[in-house]
Coordinates of C-alpha atoms in Angstrom, one line a residue:
M1252 CA 0.3 0.0 0.1
D1253 CA 1.3 3.4 -0.9
Q1254 CA 2.3 5.6 2.2
R1255 CA 0.0 8.3 1.1
M1256 CA -2.6 6.0 0.8
K1257 CA -1.8 4.5 4.5
T1258 CA -1.9 8.1 5.6
L1259 CA -5.4 8.4 4.5
V1260 CA -6.8 5.3 5.9
Y1261 CA -5.1 6.0 9.4
A1262 CA -6.4 9.4 9.4
G1263 CA -10.0 8.4 8.2
L1264 CA -10.4 5.6 10.9
T1265 CA -9.1 7.7 13.5
L1266 CA -11.6 10.4 12.6
L1267 CA -14.5 7.7 12.1
L1268 CA -13.5 6.9 15.8
T1269 CA -13.5 10.2 17.3
L1270 CA -17.0 10.9 15.7
S1271 CA -18.4 8.1 17.0
L1272 CA -17.1 8.8 20.6
I1273 CA -18.8 12.1 20.2
A1274 CA -22.1 10.6 19.0
F1275 CA -22.3 7.8 21.7
P1276 CA -20.4 9.4 24.7
D1277 CA -22.6 7.5 27.4
Q1278 CA -22.2 4.0 25.7
A1279 CA -18.4 4.6 25.0
L1280 CA -18.0 5.5 28.9
E1281 CA -20.1 2.4 29.8
A1282 CA -17.8 0.4 27.9
A1283 CA -14.6 2.1 29.0
I1284 CA -15.7 1.5 32.6
R1285 CA -16.6 -2.1 32.0
G1286 CA -12.9 -2.5 30.4
L1287 CA -11.3 -0.8 33.4
N1288 CA -13.1 -2.9 35.9
M1289 CA -11.8 -5.9 34.0
W1290 CA -8.2 -4.7 34.2
W1291 CA -7.8 -3.6 37.9
E1292 CA -10.0 -6.2 39.5
V1293 CA -8.4 -9.3 37.8
V1294 CA -6.0 -8.6 35.1
F1295 CA -3.6 -6.4 37.0
P1296 CA -3.4 -8.2 40.3
S1297 CA -3.3 -11.6 38.7
L1298 CA -0.3 -10.8 36.3
L1299 CA 1.6 -8.6 38.4
P1300 CA 3.2 -11.2 40.8
F1301 CA 4.2 -13.3 37.8
F1302 CA 5.8 -10.3 35.9
I1303 CA 7.8 -9.1 38.8
T1304 CA 9.1 -12.8 39.5
A1305 CA 10.0 -13.1 35.9
E1306 CA 12.2 -10.0 36.0
L1307 CA 13.8 -11.1 39.2
L1308 CA 14.5 -14.7 38.0
L1309 CA 16.0 -13.3 34.9
A1310 CA 18.2 -10.8 36.7
F1311 CA 19.4 -13.4 39.1
G1312 CA 20.2 -16.1 36.4
V1313 CA 17.6 -18.7 37.6
V1314 CA 16.5 -18.8 33.8
K1315 CA 19.7 -19.7 32.8
F1316 CA 19.5 -22.7 35.3
I1317 CA 16.2 -23.7 34.1
G1318 CA 17.5 -23.5 30.5
V1319 CA 20.3 -26.0 30.9
I1320 CA 17.9 -28.2 32.8
F1321 CA 15.3 -28.3 30.4
E1322 CA 17.4 -28.1 27.2
P1323 CA 17.2 -32.2 26.4
I1324 CA 13.3 -31.7 26.6
M1325 CA 12.7 -28.5 24.7
R1326 CA 15.3 -28.8 21.9
P1327 CA 13.9 -32.0 20.4
L1328 CA 10.2 -31.1 21.1
F1329 CA 9.9 -27.5 20.2
N1330 CA 13.4 -26.6 18.7
V1331 CA 13.9 -24.0 21.3
P1332 CA 16.7 -23.6 24.0
G1333 CA 15.8 -25.0 27.3
A1334 CA 15.2 -21.1 28.4
G1335 CA 12.1 -21.4 26.6
S1336 CA 10.6 -23.6 29.4
F1337 CA 10.6 -20.8 31.5
G1338 CA 8.3 -18.9 29.1
W1339 CA 6.1 -22.0 28.6
M1340 CA 5.3 -22.7 32.3
M1341 CA 5.0 -19.0 33.4
G1342 CA 2.6 -18.5 30.1
M1343 CA 0.4 -21.4 31.3
A1344 CA 0.0 -20.4 35.0
S1345 CA -0.6 -16.7 34.4
G1346 CA -2.0 -16.4 31.0
Y1347 CA -1.6 -13.9 28.4
P1348 CA 0.2 -11.9 27.7
T1349 CA 3.1 -13.5 29.8
G1350 CA 4.3 -15.7 27.0
A1351 CA 5.1 -12.8 24.9
K1352 CA 6.7 -10.6 27.7
I1353 CA 9.0 -13.4 28.7
T1354 CA 9.9 -14.1 25.2
A1355 CA 10.8 -10.4 24.3
R1356 CA 13.1 -10.3 27.5
L1357 CA 14.7 -13.5 26.5
R1358 CA 15.4 -12.0 23.1
E1359 CA 16.7 -8.9 24.5
E1360 CA 18.9 -11.1 26.8
N1361 CA 20.1 -13.0 23.6
Q1362 CA 19.1 -16.2 25.2
L1363 CA 17.0 -17.0 22.1
S1364 CA 17.6 -16.3 18.2
K1365 CA 15.1 -14.5 16.2
L1366 CA 13.7 -17.8 14.8
E1367 CA 13.5 -19.3 18.2
A1368 CA 11.6 -16.5 19.9
E1369 CA 9.2 -16.6 17.0
R1370 CA 8.7 -20.3 17.4
L1371 CA 8.4 -19.8 21.4
V1372 CA 6.0 -17.0 21.4
S1373 CA 3.6 -19.2 19.1
F1374 CA 2.7 -21.4 22.1
T1375 CA 3.6 -19.8 25.3
N1376 CA 0.8 -17.0 25.0
N1377 CA -2.1 -18.8 26.2
S1378 CA -5.0 -18.2 28.6
S1379 CA -4.6 -18.9 32.3
P1380 CA -6.3 -21.6 34.2
L1381 CA -7.7 -18.6 36.6
F1382 CA -9.6 -17.3 33.7
I1383 CA -10.9 -20.6 32.4
F1384 CA -12.1 -22.1 35.5
G1385 CA -12.9 -18.9 37.4
A1386 CA -14.1 -16.6 34.8
I1387 CA -15.7 -19.0 32.2
S1388 CA -16.6 -22.0 33.8
A1389 CA -17.7 -20.6 37.2
G1390 CA -18.6 -16.9 36.3
F1391 CA -20.2 -17.3 33.2
F1392 CA -21.4 -21.0 32.7
H1393 CA -21.7 -22.1 36.3
D1394 CA -20.5 -25.5 35.2
L1395 CA -16.9 -27.0 36.4
K1396 CA -17.1 -29.8 34.0
L1397 CA -16.9 -27.4 31.1
G1398 CA -14.1 -25.8 32.7
L1399 CA -11.8 -29.2 32.7
L1400 CA -13.0 -29.8 29.0
L1401 CA -11.8 -26.4 27.8
A1402 CA -8.4 -26.4 29.9
V1403 CA -7.8 -29.7 28.4
C1404 CA -8.2 -28.7 25.0
H1405 CA -6.8 -25.5 25.3
Y1406 CA -3.3 -26.6 26.7
T1407 CA -3.0 -29.9 24.5
S1408 CA -3.7 -28.1 21.5
N1409 CA -1.2 -25.4 22.5
A1410 CA 1.4 -28.0 23.1
I1411 CA 0.7 -29.6 19.6
V1412 CA 1.1 -25.9 17.8
G1413 CA 4.7 -25.9 19.6
I1414 CA 5.7 -29.2 17.9
C1415 CA 4.0 -28.0 14.7
M1416 CA 5.9 -24.5 14.8
R1417 CA 9.3 -26.3 15.5
F1418 CA 9.7 -26.4 11.7
H1419 CA 9.3 -22.8 11.5
G1420 CA 12.5 -21.5 9.9
T1421 CA 14.3 -24.5 9.7
R1422 CA 15.4 -24.0 6.2
Q1423 CA 17.4 -20.9 7.5
E1424 CA 19.0 -23.0 10.2
R1425 CA 19.7 -26.0 8.0
F1426 CA 23.3 -25.4 8.0
R1427 CA 23.7 -24.3 11.9
K1428 CA 25.0 -27.0 13.9
Q1429 CA 23.4 -27.4 17.3
D1430 CA 25.2 -28.3 20.2
S1431 CA 23.9 -31.4 22.2
K1432 CA 23.6 -30.6 25.8
R1433 CA 23.0 -33.0 28.5
F1434 CA 21.3 -32.8 31.9
S1435 CA 23.9 -31.4 34.2
I1436 CA 22.9 -30.0 37.6
K1437 CA 26.8 -28.7 38.1
K1438 CA 26.7 -27.0 34.6
A1439 CA 23.2 -25.3 35.2
F1440 CA 24.6 -23.9 38.7
Q1441 CA 27.5 -22.5 36.7
E1442 CA 25.7 -20.9 34.1
M1443 CA 23.2 -19.2 36.7
H1444 CA 26.2 -17.9 38.7
R1445 CA 28.1 -16.3 35.7
D1446 CA 24.6 -14.8 34.6
R1447 CA 24.2 -13.4 38.0
L1448 CA 27.7 -12.0 37.9
K1449 CA 26.7 -9.9 34.8
E1450 CA 24.1 -8.0 36.8
E1451 CA 26.1 -5.3 38.6
K1452 CA 22.9 -3.4 40.2
P1453 CA 22.3 -3.8 43.8
F1454 CA 19.2 -5.7 44.9
G1455 CA 17.2 -2.6 45.8
E1456 CA 17.4 -1.1 42.3
I1457 CA 17.0 -4.6 40.6
L1458 CA 13.6 -4.9 42.4
G1459 CA 12.7 -1.3 41.6
D1460 CA 13.3 -2.0 37.9
A1461 CA 11.3 -5.3 38.1
V1462 CA 8.2 -3.4 39.9
I1463 CA 8.4 -0.2 37.4
N1464 CA 8.9 -2.7 34.1
S1465 CA 6.1 -4.7 35.1
I1466 CA 3.5 -1.9 36.1
K1467 CA 4.5 -0.1 32.5
T1468 CA 3.7 -3.3 30.6
L1469 CA 0.2 -4.0 32.7
V1470 CA -0.6 -0.3 32.0
M1471 CA -0.3 -0.7 28.4
V1472 CA -2.3 -3.8 28.7
G1473 CA -5.2 -2.1 30.6
G1474 CA -5.1 0.6 27.7
F1475 CA -5.8 -2.1 25.1
I1476 CA -8.5 -3.7 27.2
I1477 CA -10.2 -0.3 27.7
L1478 CA -9.7 0.6 24.0
F1479 CA -11.1 -2.7 22.7
S1480 CA -13.9 -2.7 25.2
V1481 CA -15.2 0.8 23.5
L1482 CA -14.2 -0.3 20.0
I1483 CA -16.6 -3.3 20.2
K1484 CA -19.3 -1.3 21.6
L1485 CA -18.9 1.3 19.0
L1486 CA -18.8 -1.1 16.1
F1487 CA -22.1 -2.6 17.5
L1488 CA -23.6 0.8 17.8
V1489 CA -22.9 2.1 14.1
H1490 CA -24.2 -1.4 12.9
V1491 CA -20.8 -2.7 11.7
T1492 CA -21.0 -5.7 14.0
P1493 CA -24.5 -7.0 12.8
A1494 CA -23.7 -6.7 9.3
V1495 CA -20.6 -8.9 9.6
A1496 CA -22.7 -11.1 11.8
V1497 CA -24.7 -11.9 8.6
I1498 CA -21.8 -13.2 7.0
F1499 CA -20.7 -15.2 9.8
Q1500 CA -24.0 -16.8 10.0
S1501 CA -23.6 -18.5 6.8
I1502 CA -20.2 -19.9 7.8
L1503 CA -21.6 -21.4 11.2
E1504 CA -24.4 -23.1 9.5
I1505 CA -21.9 -24.6 7.3
F1506 CA -20.7 -26.4 10.5
H1507 CA -24.1 -27.0 11.8
L1508 CA -23.8 -24.3 14.5
P1509 CA -26.7 -21.9 15.6
A1510 CA -26.8 -18.6 13.8
D1511 CA -27.4 -16.8 17.0
L1512 CA -23.7 -17.7 17.9
S1513 CA -22.4 -15.4 15.2
L1514 CA -22.6 -12.1 17.1
P1515 CA -21.1 -13.4 20.1
F1516 CA -18.4 -15.1 17.8
I1517 CA -17.4 -11.9 16.2
S1518 CA -17.3 -10.2 19.8
G1519 CA -14.9 -13.1 21.1
L1520 CA -12.7 -12.4 18.0
F1521 CA -12.2 -9.0 19.5
E1522 CA -12.2 -9.7 23.2
I1523 CA -12.3 -13.1 24.7
T1524 CA -14.1 -12.2 27.9
L1525 CA -16.9 -10.3 26.1
G1526 CA -17.6 -13.0 24.0
A1527 CA -17.3 -16.0 26.2
N1528 CA -19.9 -14.1 28.4
M1529 CA -22.3 -13.5 25.3
I1530 CA -22.0 -17.1 24.2
S1531 CA -22.9 -18.4 27.7
Q1532 CA -26.4 -16.3 27.3
V1533 CA -27.3 -18.1 23.9
T1534 CA -29.6 -20.9 23.9
T1535 CA -28.4 -24.0 21.8
D1536 CA -29.3 -27.5 21.5
T1537 CA -26.2 -29.0 23.2
L1538 CA -23.4 -27.3 25.2
L1539 CA -20.9 -28.6 22.6
Q1540 CA -22.0 -25.9 20.2
K1541 CA -21.0 -23.2 22.7
A1542 CA -17.8 -25.1 23.6
V1543 CA -16.5 -25.4 20.1
I1544 CA -16.9 -21.7 19.8
I1545 CA -15.3 -20.7 23.0
S1546 CA -12.2 -23.4 22.4
F1547 CA -11.6 -21.3 19.1
I1548 CA -11.7 -17.8 20.7
L1549 CA -9.5 -19.0 23.4
G1550 CA -6.9 -20.5 21.0
F1551 CA -7.2 -17.4 18.6
N1552 CA -6.8 -15.0 21.7
G1553 CA -8.9 -12.1 20.4
L1554 CA -7.6 -9.2 18.5
S1555 CA -7.2 -7.2 21.8
I1556 CA -4.7 -10.0 23.1
H1557 CA -2.9 -9.7 19.4
A1558 CA -2.5 -6.0 20.0
Q1559 CA -0.9 -6.4 23.3
V1560 CA 1.5 -9.0 22.1
A1561 CA 2.2 -6.8 18.7
S1562 CA 3.2 -4.1 21.0
I1563 CA 5.5 -6.1 23.2
L1564 CA 7.1 -7.7 20.1
A1565 CA 7.3 -4.5 18.3
K1566 CA 10.5 -3.4 20.7
T1567 CA 12.3 -6.5 19.2
D1568 CA 13.0 -7.8 15.8
I1569 CA 10.3 -10.9 16.5
R1570 CA 8.0 -10.9 13.6
F1571 CA 4.2 -10.9 14.4
S1572 CA 3.0 -13.0 11.6
P1573 CA 4.1 -16.5 12.8
Y1574 CA 2.3 -15.6 16.1
F1575 CA -0.8 -14.9 14.1
F1576 CA -0.9 -18.0 11.9
A1577 CA -0.1 -20.0 15.2
R1578 CA -3.4 -18.7 16.8
L1579 CA -5.3 -19.7 13.9
L1580 CA -4.0 -23.1 14.1
H1581 CA -4.2 -23.3 17.8
G1582 CA -8.0 -22.5 17.5
S1583 CA -8.6 -24.9 15.0
I1584 CA -6.8 -27.9 16.7
A1585 CA -8.7 -26.9 20.1
V1586 CA -11.8 -27.2 18.1
I1587 CA -11.2 -30.7 17.0
L1588 CA -10.3 -31.9 20.5
T1589 CA -13.2 -30.1 21.9
I1590 CA -15.4 -32.3 19.7
L1591 CA -13.5 -35.8 20.4
L1592 CA -13.2 -35.1 24.2
Y1593 CA -16.6 -33.5 24.8
K1594 CA -18.0 -37.0 26.0
P1595 CA -15.3 -38.5 28.0
L1596 CA -14.5 -35.4 29.6
Y1597 CA -18.0 -33.7 29.9
L1598 CA -20.9 -36.2 29.3
D1599 CA -19.5 -38.8 31.2
R1600 CA -18.7 -36.8 34.4
K1601 CA -21.1 -36.4 37.2
T1602 CA -22.9 -33.2 36.8
I1603 CA -22.0 -30.3 39.4
N1604 CA -24.6 -27.5 40.1
L1605 CA -22.3 -24.6 41.7
N1606 CA -25.7 -23.1 43.0
E1607 CA -26.4 -25.9 45.3
V1608 CA -22.8 -27.3 46.1
P1609 CA -20.5 -25.2 48.4
V1610 CA -17.1 -24.4 47.1
S1611 CA -15.1 -26.3 49.7
Q1612 CA -16.9 -29.6 48.3
L1613 CA -16.0 -29.1 44.8
D1614 CA -13.0 -30.4 43.1
P1615 CA -9.9 -29.2 44.6
N1616 CA -8.2 -27.9 41.6
S1617 CA -11.1 -26.2 40.2
S1618 CA -12.3 -24.7 43.6
I1619 CA -8.8 -23.3 43.9
W1620 CA -9.1 -21.2 40.7
M1621 CA -12.6 -20.1 41.7
S1622 CA -11.2 -19.1 45.2
I1623 CA -8.6 -16.8 43.7
F1624 CA -10.8 -15.4 41.1
Y1625 CA -13.4 -14.5 43.7
W1626 CA -10.7 -13.0 45.8
M1627 CA -9.3 -10.9 42.9
K1628 CA -12.7 -9.3 42.5
D1629 CA -12.9 -8.3 46.1
Y1630 CA -9.3 -7.0 46.8
G1631 CA -7.9 -6.9 43.3
P1632 CA -8.6 -3.2 43.1
M1633 CA -6.9 -2.4 46.6
L1634 CA -3.8 -4.2 45.2
T1635 CA -3.9 -2.5 42.0
I1636 CA -3.9 1.0 43.5
L1637 CA -1.4 -0.1 45.9
S1638 CA 1.1 -1.1 43.4
I1639 CA 0.7 1.9 41.3
I1640 CA 1.4 4.2 44.7
I1641 CA 4.4 2.2 45.2
A1642 CA 5.8 2.4 41.4
T1643 CA 4.9 6.2 41.6
C1644 CA 7.1 6.6 44.8
I1645 CA 9.9 4.7 43.3
L1646 CA 10.1 6.9 40.4
F1647 CA 9.8 10.1 42.5
H1648 CA 12.6 8.9 44.6
R1649 CA 14.8 8.1 41.7
K1650 CA 14.1 11.5 40.1
R1651 CA 15.1 13.2 43.4
Q1652 CA 18.4 11.1 43.5
I1653 CA 19.3 12.1 39.8
K1654 CA 19.0 15.9 40.7

């Protein structure tokens, strides 16, 4: 596209967004508040500890230790260094965009090549158990069995995507000799110690940097969540989303899915939480139809997550296109697994009604995530405000020292 045409397109879209905000100020404000509540109640307090921990583990060389230990596993399976296991585990535990954040940091630390980083980010940026069990299963559907089905399909298909993406860029690396590394605790400790000695900052400064960098990233994430929450609402108000939904109705009918799921599906392609909530309110013949749509949008991540990942990767030389392709592949594989595992993991399991059974009597693994989710809803805003105050104090103190 010609640069002049790009200028016209960007300016036109921005002008349309501005006019829409002026035309629908009340609805835009309502959508912005909904996105803000989601961010400061759950997203910020749930991701902040993981982000700070990741920064500290990188600074103290623990990731180097993990890399040497898991090299014999990660290299044959995913064709990435052992340090990638850290991003994989943290991404599974805390959800997006942790995998992209850690991958970018590993690339900045030169622990990954460009192609290895593109492989790693393709399968480490997934949904968290907190979101699957707490928000979707318990919050929207009130059905813990669905959470187990979605989680198994989501993480299994993600691992399959990682195995498929191991072949990404192999032509460029054909003549590159890979060093064979064996399991060695001694070598892992030596690498960790050597990496820690490179960090000459005192502990207080390292901790402060970890807090500041983490909060900066989460503020950016919050901005994208609010922006897309408003954008989805405006597209609906100007009748763009309903028009596109008509096209998707024909596509869903090909796969024998209800046409009523088209609008929630489009919303889920933009923002997962909003789409999942709308899907839970649609009446269908079987829950499998809803589970299939949710599995796809969980694997696809939603354009809101894509924008967050693109913003994080923009600071590095990691390309976004392999990640986008991997998300389409993840969603497709997750749909197939959902259809195959629906009977053994959902229909054959005992029915659990959350309205009748206390949380303490539910499945231990599921109830843990539910308890964390409801704790976040109650105390998350306090933790968010406290963290921002601490970050502000650290920045103010540093500016005074510079003066």
